[in-house]
Coordinates of C-alpha atoms in Angstrom, one line a residue:
M1 CA -66.5 -44.5 28.0
K2 CA -68.9 -47.4 28.1
R3 CA -70.9 -47.8 24.9
N4 CA -74.5 -46.7 25.2
Y5 CA -76.4 -48.9 22.8
Y6 CA -79.8 -47.5 23.9
L7 CA -78.7 -44.1 22.8
V8 CA -77.3 -45.5 19.5
G9 CA -80.8 -47.0 18.9
L10 CA -82.4 -43.6 19.8
I11 CA -80.2 -41.7 17.4
V12 CA -81.0 -44.3 14.6
L13 CA -84.7 -43.7 15.4
I14 CA -84.2 -40.0 15.1
F15 CA -82.6 -40.5 11.7
F16 CA -85.7 -42.5 10.8
V17 CA -88.1 -39.7 12.0
I18 CA -86.1 -36.9 10.2
S19 CA -86.4 -38.8 6.9
F20 CA -90.1 -39.6 7.5
L21 CA -90.9 -35.9 7.9
T22 CA -88.5 -34.7 5.2
N23 CA -89.2 -36.8 2.2
I24 CA -93.0 -36.8 2.1
I25 CA -93.2 -33.5 0.2
G26 CA -92.7 -35.1 -3.2
P27 CA -95.7 -37.4 -3.2
L28 CA -97.9 -34.6 -1.9
V29 CA -97.0 -32.2 -4.7
P30 CA -99.8 -33.2 -7.2
Q31 CA -102.4 -33.2 -4.5
I32 CA -101.3 -29.8 -3.2
I33 CA -101.4 -28.3 -6.7
E34 CA -104.9 -29.6 -7.2
D35 CA -106.4 -28.7 -3.8
F36 CA -104.8 -25.2 -3.5
D37 CA -104.9 -24.4 -7.3
L38 CA -101.2 -23.6 -7.5
S39 CA -98.7 -23.1 -10.3
L40 CA -95.5 -25.2 -10.3
T41 CA -93.6 -22.2 -9.0
L42 CA -95.9 -21.7 -6.0
V43 CA -95.9 -25.3 -5.1
A44 CA -92.0 -25.3 -5.3
I45 CA -92.0 -22.6 -2.6
L46 CA -93.0 -25.4 -0.2
P47 CA -89.8 -27.4 -0.4
F48 CA -88.0 -24.1 -0.7
A49 CA -89.3 -23.1 2.7
F50 CA -88.3 -26.5 4.2
F51 CA -84.8 -26.6 2.9
I52 CA -83.9 -22.9 3.2
A53 CA -84.3 -23.6 6.9
Y54 CA -81.1 -25.7 6.7
G55 CA -79.2 -22.7 5.3
V56 CA -80.6 -20.5 8.1
M57 CA -80.3 -22.8 11.0
S58 CA -77.3 -25.1 10.5
I59 CA -74.5 -22.8 11.8
P60 CA -76.6 -21.3 14.6
S61 CA -77.6 -24.8 15.7
G62 CA -73.9 -25.6 16.2
I63 CA -73.5 -22.6 18.4
L64 CA -76.6 -23.5 20.4
I65 CA -75.3 -27.0 21.0
E66 CA -72.0 -25.7 22.4
R67 CA -73.9 -23.5 24.8
F68 CA -76.8 -25.7 25.9
A69 CA -75.7 -29.3 25.0
E70 CA -77.3 -31.8 22.7
K71 CA -80.3 -33.0 24.7
K72 CA -81.9 -29.5 25.2
V73 CA -81.3 -28.6 21.6
M74 CA -82.9 -31.9 20.4
I75 CA -85.9 -31.4 22.6
A76 CA -86.3 -27.8 21.3
A77 CA -85.9 -29.1 17.7
F78 CA -88.8 -31.5 18.0
L79 CA -90.9 -28.8 19.8
V80 CA -90.3 -26.5 16.8
A81 CA -91.2 -29.2 14.4
F82 CA -94.3 -30.1 16.4
S83 CA -95.5 -26.5 16.4
G84 CA -95.0 -26.4 12.6
A85 CA -96.9 -29.7 12.0
L86 CA -99.7 -28.7 14.4
L87 CA -100.0 -25.3 12.8
F88 CA -100.8 -26.7 9.4
A89 CA -103.0 -29.5 10.7
L90 CA -105.2 -26.9 12.4
F91 CA -105.1 -24.3 9.5
P92 CA -104.5 -26.2 6.2
Q93 CA -103.9 -23.2 3.9
Y94 CA -101.1 -22.5 1.4
L95 CA -99.4 -19.6 3.3
V96 CA -99.7 -21.5 6.6
A97 CA -98.0 -24.5 4.8
V98 CA -95.0 -22.3 3.9
V99 CA -94.5 -21.2 7.5
S100 CA -95.2 -24.8 8.7
L101 CA -92.5 -26.3 6.5
F102 CA -90.0 -23.7 7.5
L103 CA -90.5 -24.6 11.2
I104 CA -90.3 -28.3 10.5
G105 CA -87.2 -27.8 8.4
S106 CA -85.6 -25.7 11.2
G107 CA -86.2 -28.5 13.7
M108 CA -84.7 -31.1 11.3
A109 CA -81.6 -28.9 10.7
M110 CA -81.1 -28.6 14.5
L111 CA -81.3 -32.4 14.8
Q112 CA -78.9 -33.0 11.9
V113 CA -76.2 -30.9 13.6
A114 CA -76.7 -32.5 17.0
I115 CA -76.9 -36.2 16.4
N116 CA -73.6 -37.0 14.5
P117 CA -71.2 -36.1 17.4
L118 CA -73.6 -37.8 19.8
L119 CA -73.5 -41.0 17.7
R120 CA -69.7 -41.0 17.7
V121 CA -69.6 -40.7 21.5
S122 CA -72.4 -43.1 22.4
G123 CA -71.4 -45.8 19.9
G124 CA -67.7 -45.4 20.1
E125 CA -65.3 -43.9 17.6
E126 CA -64.2 -47.3 16.4
N127 CA -67.9 -48.1 15.5
F128 CA -68.8 -44.6 14.1
A129 CA -68.5 -45.5 10.4
F130 CA -70.7 -48.7 10.9
N131 CA -73.3 -46.8 13.0
S132 CA -73.4 -44.0 10.5
V133 CA -74.2 -46.4 7.7
M134 CA -76.8 -48.2 9.8
A135 CA -78.4 -44.8 10.5
Q136 CA -78.3 -44.0 6.8
L137 CA -80.1 -47.3 6.0
F138 CA -82.9 -46.4 8.5
F139 CA -83.0 -43.0 6.9
G140 CA -83.6 -44.6 3.5
L141 CA -86.2 -47.0 5.0
A142 CA -88.3 -44.1 6.4
S143 CA -88.2 -42.4 3.0
F144 CA -89.5 -45.7 1.5
I145 CA -92.3 -46.0 4.0
S146 CA -93.6 -42.4 4.2
P147 CA -95.1 -42.3 0.7
L148 CA -96.8 -45.6 1.4
V149 CA -98.3 -44.2 4.6
Y150 CA -99.6 -41.2 2.6
S151 CA -101.3 -43.6 0.2
Y152 CA -102.8 -45.6 3.0
L153 CA -104.2 -42.6 4.8
V154 CA -105.8 -40.9 1.7
L155 CA -107.3 -44.1 0.4
N156 CA -108.8 -45.3 3.7
I157 CA -109.9 -42.2 5.5
G158 CA -113.7 -41.9 5.2
T159 CA -114.2 -45.5 4.1
E160 CA -116.0 -48.3 5.9
D161 CA -114.4 -50.5 8.5
M162 CA -112.0 -47.8 9.7
G163 CA -110.1 -48.5 12.9
A164 CA -110.0 -46.1 15.9
L165 CA -107.1 -44.0 14.5
L166 CA -108.6 -43.5 11.0
S167 CA -112.0 -42.7 12.6
L168 CA -110.4 -40.1 14.8
L169 CA -108.6 -38.5 11.9
T170 CA -111.8 -38.5 9.8
E171 CA -113.4 -36.3 12.6
I172 CA -110.6 -33.7 12.6
V173 CA -109.4 -33.6 9.0
P174 CA -111.3 -31.7 6.3
E175 CA -113.2 -34.1 4.1
S176 CA -111.7 -32.6 0.9
L177 CA -108.1 -32.7 2.3
P178 CA -107.5 -36.2 3.7
W179 CA -103.7 -35.9 3.2
V180 CA -103.7 -33.3 6.0
S181 CA -103.9 -36.3 8.3
L182 CA -100.2 -36.7 7.7
Y183 CA -99.5 -33.5 9.6
W184 CA -101.5 -34.7 12.6
L185 CA -99.3 -37.8 12.5
F186 CA -96.2 -35.7 12.3
A187 CA -97.3 -33.6 15.3
F188 CA -97.9 -36.8 17.3
V189 CA -94.6 -38.3 16.4
C190 CA -92.7 -35.1 17.3
L191 CA -94.4 -35.0 20.7
V192 CA -93.6 -38.6 21.4
M193 CA -89.9 -37.9 20.5
V194 CA -89.9 -35.0 23.0
V195 CA -91.1 -37.3 25.8
V196 CA -88.6 -40.1 24.8
I197 CA -85.6 -37.7 24.6
G198 CA -86.6 -36.0 27.8
A199 CA -86.7 -39.3 29.7
S200 CA -83.3 -40.4 28.2
K201 CA -79.9 -39.9 29.8
F202 CA -77.3 -38.4 27.5
P203 CA -73.5 -38.6 27.9
K204 CA -71.4 -35.5 27.9
V205 CA -70.0 -35.1 24.4
E206 CA -66.4 -34.0 24.5
K207 CA -65.7 -32.7 21.0
K208 CA -62.3 -33.1 19.5
E209 CA -60.5 -29.8 18.8
D210 CA -61.2 -30.5 15.1
E211 CA -64.9 -30.9 15.6
L212 CA -65.5 -27.5 17.3
I213 CA -67.4 -24.8 15.5
G214 CA -64.9 -22.1 14.9
A215 CA -65.1 -18.4 15.3
F216 CA -66.4 -16.0 12.7
E217 CA -62.9 -15.4 11.6
T218 CA -62.4 -19.1 10.9
H219 CA -65.5 -19.1 8.7
L220 CA -64.1 -16.2 6.7
E221 CA -60.7 -17.9 6.4
L222 CA -62.3 -21.1 5.0
L223 CA -64.6 -19.2 2.7
K224 CA -61.5 -17.6 1.0
N225 CA -60.4 -21.1 0.1
K226 CA -61.5 -22.0 -3.4
K227 CA -61.8 -25.7 -2.5
V228 CA -64.3 -24.9 0.3
I229 CA -66.5 -23.0 -2.1
L230 CA -66.3 -25.7 -4.8
F231 CA -67.3 -28.5 -2.4
F232 CA -70.1 -26.3 -0.8
F233 CA -71.6 -26.1 -4.3
G234 CA -71.1 -29.9 -4.6
I235 CA -73.4 -30.5 -1.6
F236 CA -75.7 -27.7 -2.8
A237 CA -75.9 -29.4 -6.3
Y238 CA -76.4 -32.9 -4.8
V239 CA -79.3 -32.0 -2.4
G240 CA -80.8 -29.8 -5.0
A241 CA -80.7 -32.6 -7.6
E242 CA -82.0 -35.2 -5.2
Q243 CA -85.0 -33.1 -4.2
G244 CA -85.4 -31.8 -7.7
V245 CA -86.0 -35.4 -8.8
A246 CA -88.0 -36.6 -5.8
N247 CA -90.3 -33.6 -5.5
W248 CA -91.3 -33.7 -9.2
I249 CA -91.6 -37.5 -9.9
S250 CA -95.2 -37.8 -9.0
E251 CA -96.3 -34.7 -10.9
F252 CA -94.3 -35.6 -13.9
L253 CA -95.8 -39.1 -14.1
S254 CA -99.3 -37.6 -13.7
T255 CA -98.8 -34.8 -16.3
Y256 CA -97.1 -36.8 -19.1
H257 CA -98.2 -40.4 -18.5
G258 CA -101.5 -40.0 -16.6
Y259 CA -100.6 -42.1 -13.6
D260 CA -102.5 -41.6 -10.3
P261 CA -100.4 -39.6 -7.9
Q262 CA -102.1 -41.2 -4.8
T263 CA -101.1 -44.7 -5.9
T264 CA -98.6 -45.1 -8.7
G265 CA -96.9 -41.7 -8.2
A266 CA -96.5 -42.3 -4.4
S267 CA -95.3 -45.8 -5.1
V268 CA -92.6 -44.7 -7.5
V269 CA -91.4 -42.0 -5.1
S270 CA -91.3 -44.7 -2.4
W271 CA -89.1 -46.9 -4.6
F272 CA -86.9 -44.0 -5.5
W273 CA -85.9 -43.8 -1.8
G274 CA -85.9 -47.5 -1.4
M275 CA -83.5 -48.0 -4.2
M276 CA -81.3 -45.3 -2.7
T277 CA -81.0 -47.6 0.3
A278 CA -79.9 -50.5 -1.9
G279 CA -77.5 -48.2 -3.7
T280 CA -75.9 -47.3 -0.4
I281 CA -75.1 -51.0 0.2
L282 CA -73.5 -51.5 -3.2
G283 CA -71.6 -48.2 -2.8
L284 CA -70.0 -49.4 0.4
F285 CA -68.7 -52.5 -1.4
L286 CA -67.4 -50.5 -4.4
L287 CA -65.6 -48.0 -2.1
K288 CA -63.6 -50.9 -0.7
I289 CA -62.2 -51.8 -4.1
M290 CA -62.3 -48.5 -6.1
D291 CA -61.1 -45.0 -5.6
S292 CA -64.1 -42.8 -4.5
K293 CA -63.6 -40.4 -7.4
K294 CA -64.0 -43.3 -9.9
V295 CA -67.1 -44.5 -8.1
L296 CA -68.6 -41.0 -8.2
I297 CA -67.9 -40.7 -12.0
L298 CA -69.4 -44.2 -12.6
F299 CA -72.6 -43.6 -10.6
T300 CA -73.1 -40.1 -11.8
S301 CA -72.8 -41.2 -15.4
A302 CA -75.4 -43.8 -14.7
V303 CA -77.7 -41.2 -13.2
L304 CA -77.5 -39.0 -16.3
I305 CA -78.5 -42.0 -18.4
S306 CA -81.4 -42.8 -16.0
L307 CA -82.6 -39.2 -16.0
T308 CA -82.7 -39.2 -19.8
L309 CA -84.7 -42.4 -19.9
S310 CA -87.1 -40.9 -17.2
L311 CA -87.7 -37.7 -19.0
F312 CA -87.9 -39.0 -22.6
G313 CA -88.8 -42.7 -22.3
S314 CA -92.3 -44.2 -22.2
G315 CA -94.4 -44.3 -19.1
E316 CA -93.3 -47.9 -18.4
V317 CA -89.7 -46.9 -18.8
A318 CA -90.1 -43.9 -16.4
L319 CA -91.6 -46.2 -13.7
I320 CA -88.2 -48.0 -13.7
A321 CA -85.8 -45.2 -14.6
F322 CA -86.9 -42.8 -11.8
P323 CA -86.2 -45.3 -9.0
A324 CA -82.9 -46.1 -10.8
I325 CA -81.8 -42.5 -10.3
G326 CA -82.3 -43.1 -6.5
F327 CA -80.1 -46.2 -6.7
F328 CA -77.2 -44.4 -8.4
I329 CA -77.3 -41.1 -6.4
A330 CA -76.9 -43.1 -3.1
V331 CA -73.1 -42.7 -3.0
M332 CA -73.0 -39.0 -3.9
W333 CA -73.5 -37.4 -0.5
P334 CA -70.9 -39.5 1.5
I335 CA -68.3 -39.3 -1.3
I336 CA -68.7 -35.5 -1.8
F337 CA -68.6 -34.9 1.9
S338 CA -65.6 -37.2 2.5
L339 CA -63.7 -35.7 -0.5
A340 CA -64.4 -32.2 0.9
L341 CA -63.2 -32.9 4.4
N342 CA -60.1 -34.8 3.1
S343 CA -59.2 -31.9 1.0
V344 CA -58.5 -29.5 3.8
A345 CA -56.0 -29.9 6.6
E346 CA -57.8 -28.3 9.5
H347 CA -61.0 -26.7 10.8
H348 CA -63.1 -29.7 9.9
G349 CA -65.9 -28.8 12.3
T350 CA -66.4 -25.4 10.9
F351 CA -66.1 -26.8 7.3
S352 CA -68.7 -29.4 8.1
G353 CA -71.1 -26.6 9.2
I354 CA -70.5 -24.8 5.9
L355 CA -71.1 -28.0 3.9
V356 CA -74.4 -28.7 5.8
T357 CA -75.5 -25.2 5.0
G358 CA -75.3 -26.4 1.3
I359 CA -78.5 -28.5 2.0
A360 CA -80.2 -25.3 1.1
G361 CA -79.7 -26.5 -2.5
G362 CA -82.8 -28.6 -1.8
A363 CA -84.7 -25.3 -1.6
V364 CA -83.3 -23.6 -4.7
V365 CA -83.1 -26.3 -7.4
P366 CA -86.8 -27.6 -7.1
L367 CA -87.9 -23.9 -7.2
I368 CA -85.9 -23.3 -10.5
V369 CA -87.4 -26.5 -12.0
G370 CA -90.9 -25.4 -11.0
S371 CA -90.4 -21.9 -12.4
L372 CA -89.0 -23.2 -15.7
G373 CA -91.8 -25.7 -15.7
D374 CA -94.5 -23.0 -15.6
I375 CA -92.9 -21.3 -18.6
F376 CA -91.8 -24.2 -20.8
G377 CA -93.4 -27.3 -19.2
L378 CA -92.2 -29.6 -16.5
R379 CA -90.1 -31.8 -18.8
I380 CA -88.1 -28.8 -19.9
G381 CA -87.9 -27.5 -16.4
M382 CA -86.4 -30.8 -15.2
L383 CA -83.6 -30.5 -17.8
F384 CA -82.0 -28.1 -15.3
L385 CA -81.1 -31.2 -13.3
Y386 CA -78.5 -32.0 -15.9
I387 CA -76.6 -28.9 -14.7
S388 CA -76.6 -30.1 -11.1
F389 CA -75.6 -33.6 -11.9
G390 CA -73.0 -32.4 -14.4
Y391 CA -71.3 -30.4 -11.6
I392 CA -71.3 -33.4 -9.4
L393 CA -69.7 -35.4 -12.3
S394 CA -67.0 -32.8 -12.6
I395 CA -66.0 -33.3 -8.9
G396 CA -64.7 -36.7 -9.8
F397 CA -62.2 -35.1 -12.2
W398 CA -61.0 -32.0 -10.3
A399 CA -61.0 -33.2 -6.6
K400 CA -57.5 -33.7 -5.2
P401 CA -58.0 -35.0 -1.6
L402 CA -55.0 -35.0 0.8
I403 CA -56.1 -38.5 1.8
S404 CA -57.8 -41.0 -0.6
N405 CA -60.2 -43.7 0.6
K406 CA -58.5 -46.9 1.6
T407 CA -59.1 -49.8 -0.9
I408 CA -58.4 -53.5 -0.8
E409 CA -55.6 -54.5 -3.1
F410 CA -56.4 -58.0 -4.4
G411 CA -53.4 -60.3 -4.6
S412 CA -51.7 -58.4 -1.8
K413 CA -50.1 -60.5 1.0
E414 CA -50.8 -57.9 3.6

């Protein structure tokens, strides 16, 4: 079919919005603790509510897409996220925040399941890898920008010389909770996306046989496969570790080094995501010249060193080492996912659904870190991340894919 570059651009924009809404939780953690007087465990319930939605909604979303098609499901996804953002914007309370984040997470899970097959069709199979990387770069860009937007809003609402937008937000946001303005912004963005998607023409997505979501019996068959379970925990460990770092950076820097979470903390979280984007670019190059398992071992080893420097180094060292973690974890998701799919011969669509469900690790690991932090202190709590990263490191040694990634052989005449 004819390539639909408008739709490719729209999907890239959706990746940007997903990231913008997803990765703002970390910079907010210290402010939420202070304003709602929460323990580390209670504040960790917030990312738990968001990411557990992936575990709940990923497989049902695939079923909904096969019945109603991508466009309707994507509109419904943004309406669900809109309702979650508006709910908290109107009623900024802790329990409401839990419900709000579950709704936003549900919407994001629905979008994640819908947009990858759509990107393949609209951009062409031959361009799918390139378009996926481009989307990932915009995903990282949004993660870099969102903490900066948070800092801008909280530092400028209620000051002199505000523009029309900040003046409006000042009127509707509680004076003591300026960061709630982010949720008004989220609600507005979701509503705009509903209008844009509603006005867009979507192609019919003809899924390959291998991309279809299988029956219940197919899921059971795969879940009896030891490799499927091991790679599920690989995705679980990765997302858990990623969020376990990102969600606690600002609070860690505030607690142990006295840095302001609204400025320095938010900036370091921003650079964590920004460096992840840079790491993606380097990872693409290395995967052309090295086996993916070796790249995974190399980068995960660097993460473990960076994590040690972050937790036990000086404040100045932590400001550099935390973003370095973002740089080195950049290759983990695509390598684990590709190793997983290349390790089974069939039912890749169903297997992908099982793997995406592993995003629920982003709910569990930060909660464990917070709970341990309440008992032993946040630094000790974050030691749990060594278990997650250690498991990821082990994948580089035990994975035996049926197909390895293609590398360039220097000196070859081919």
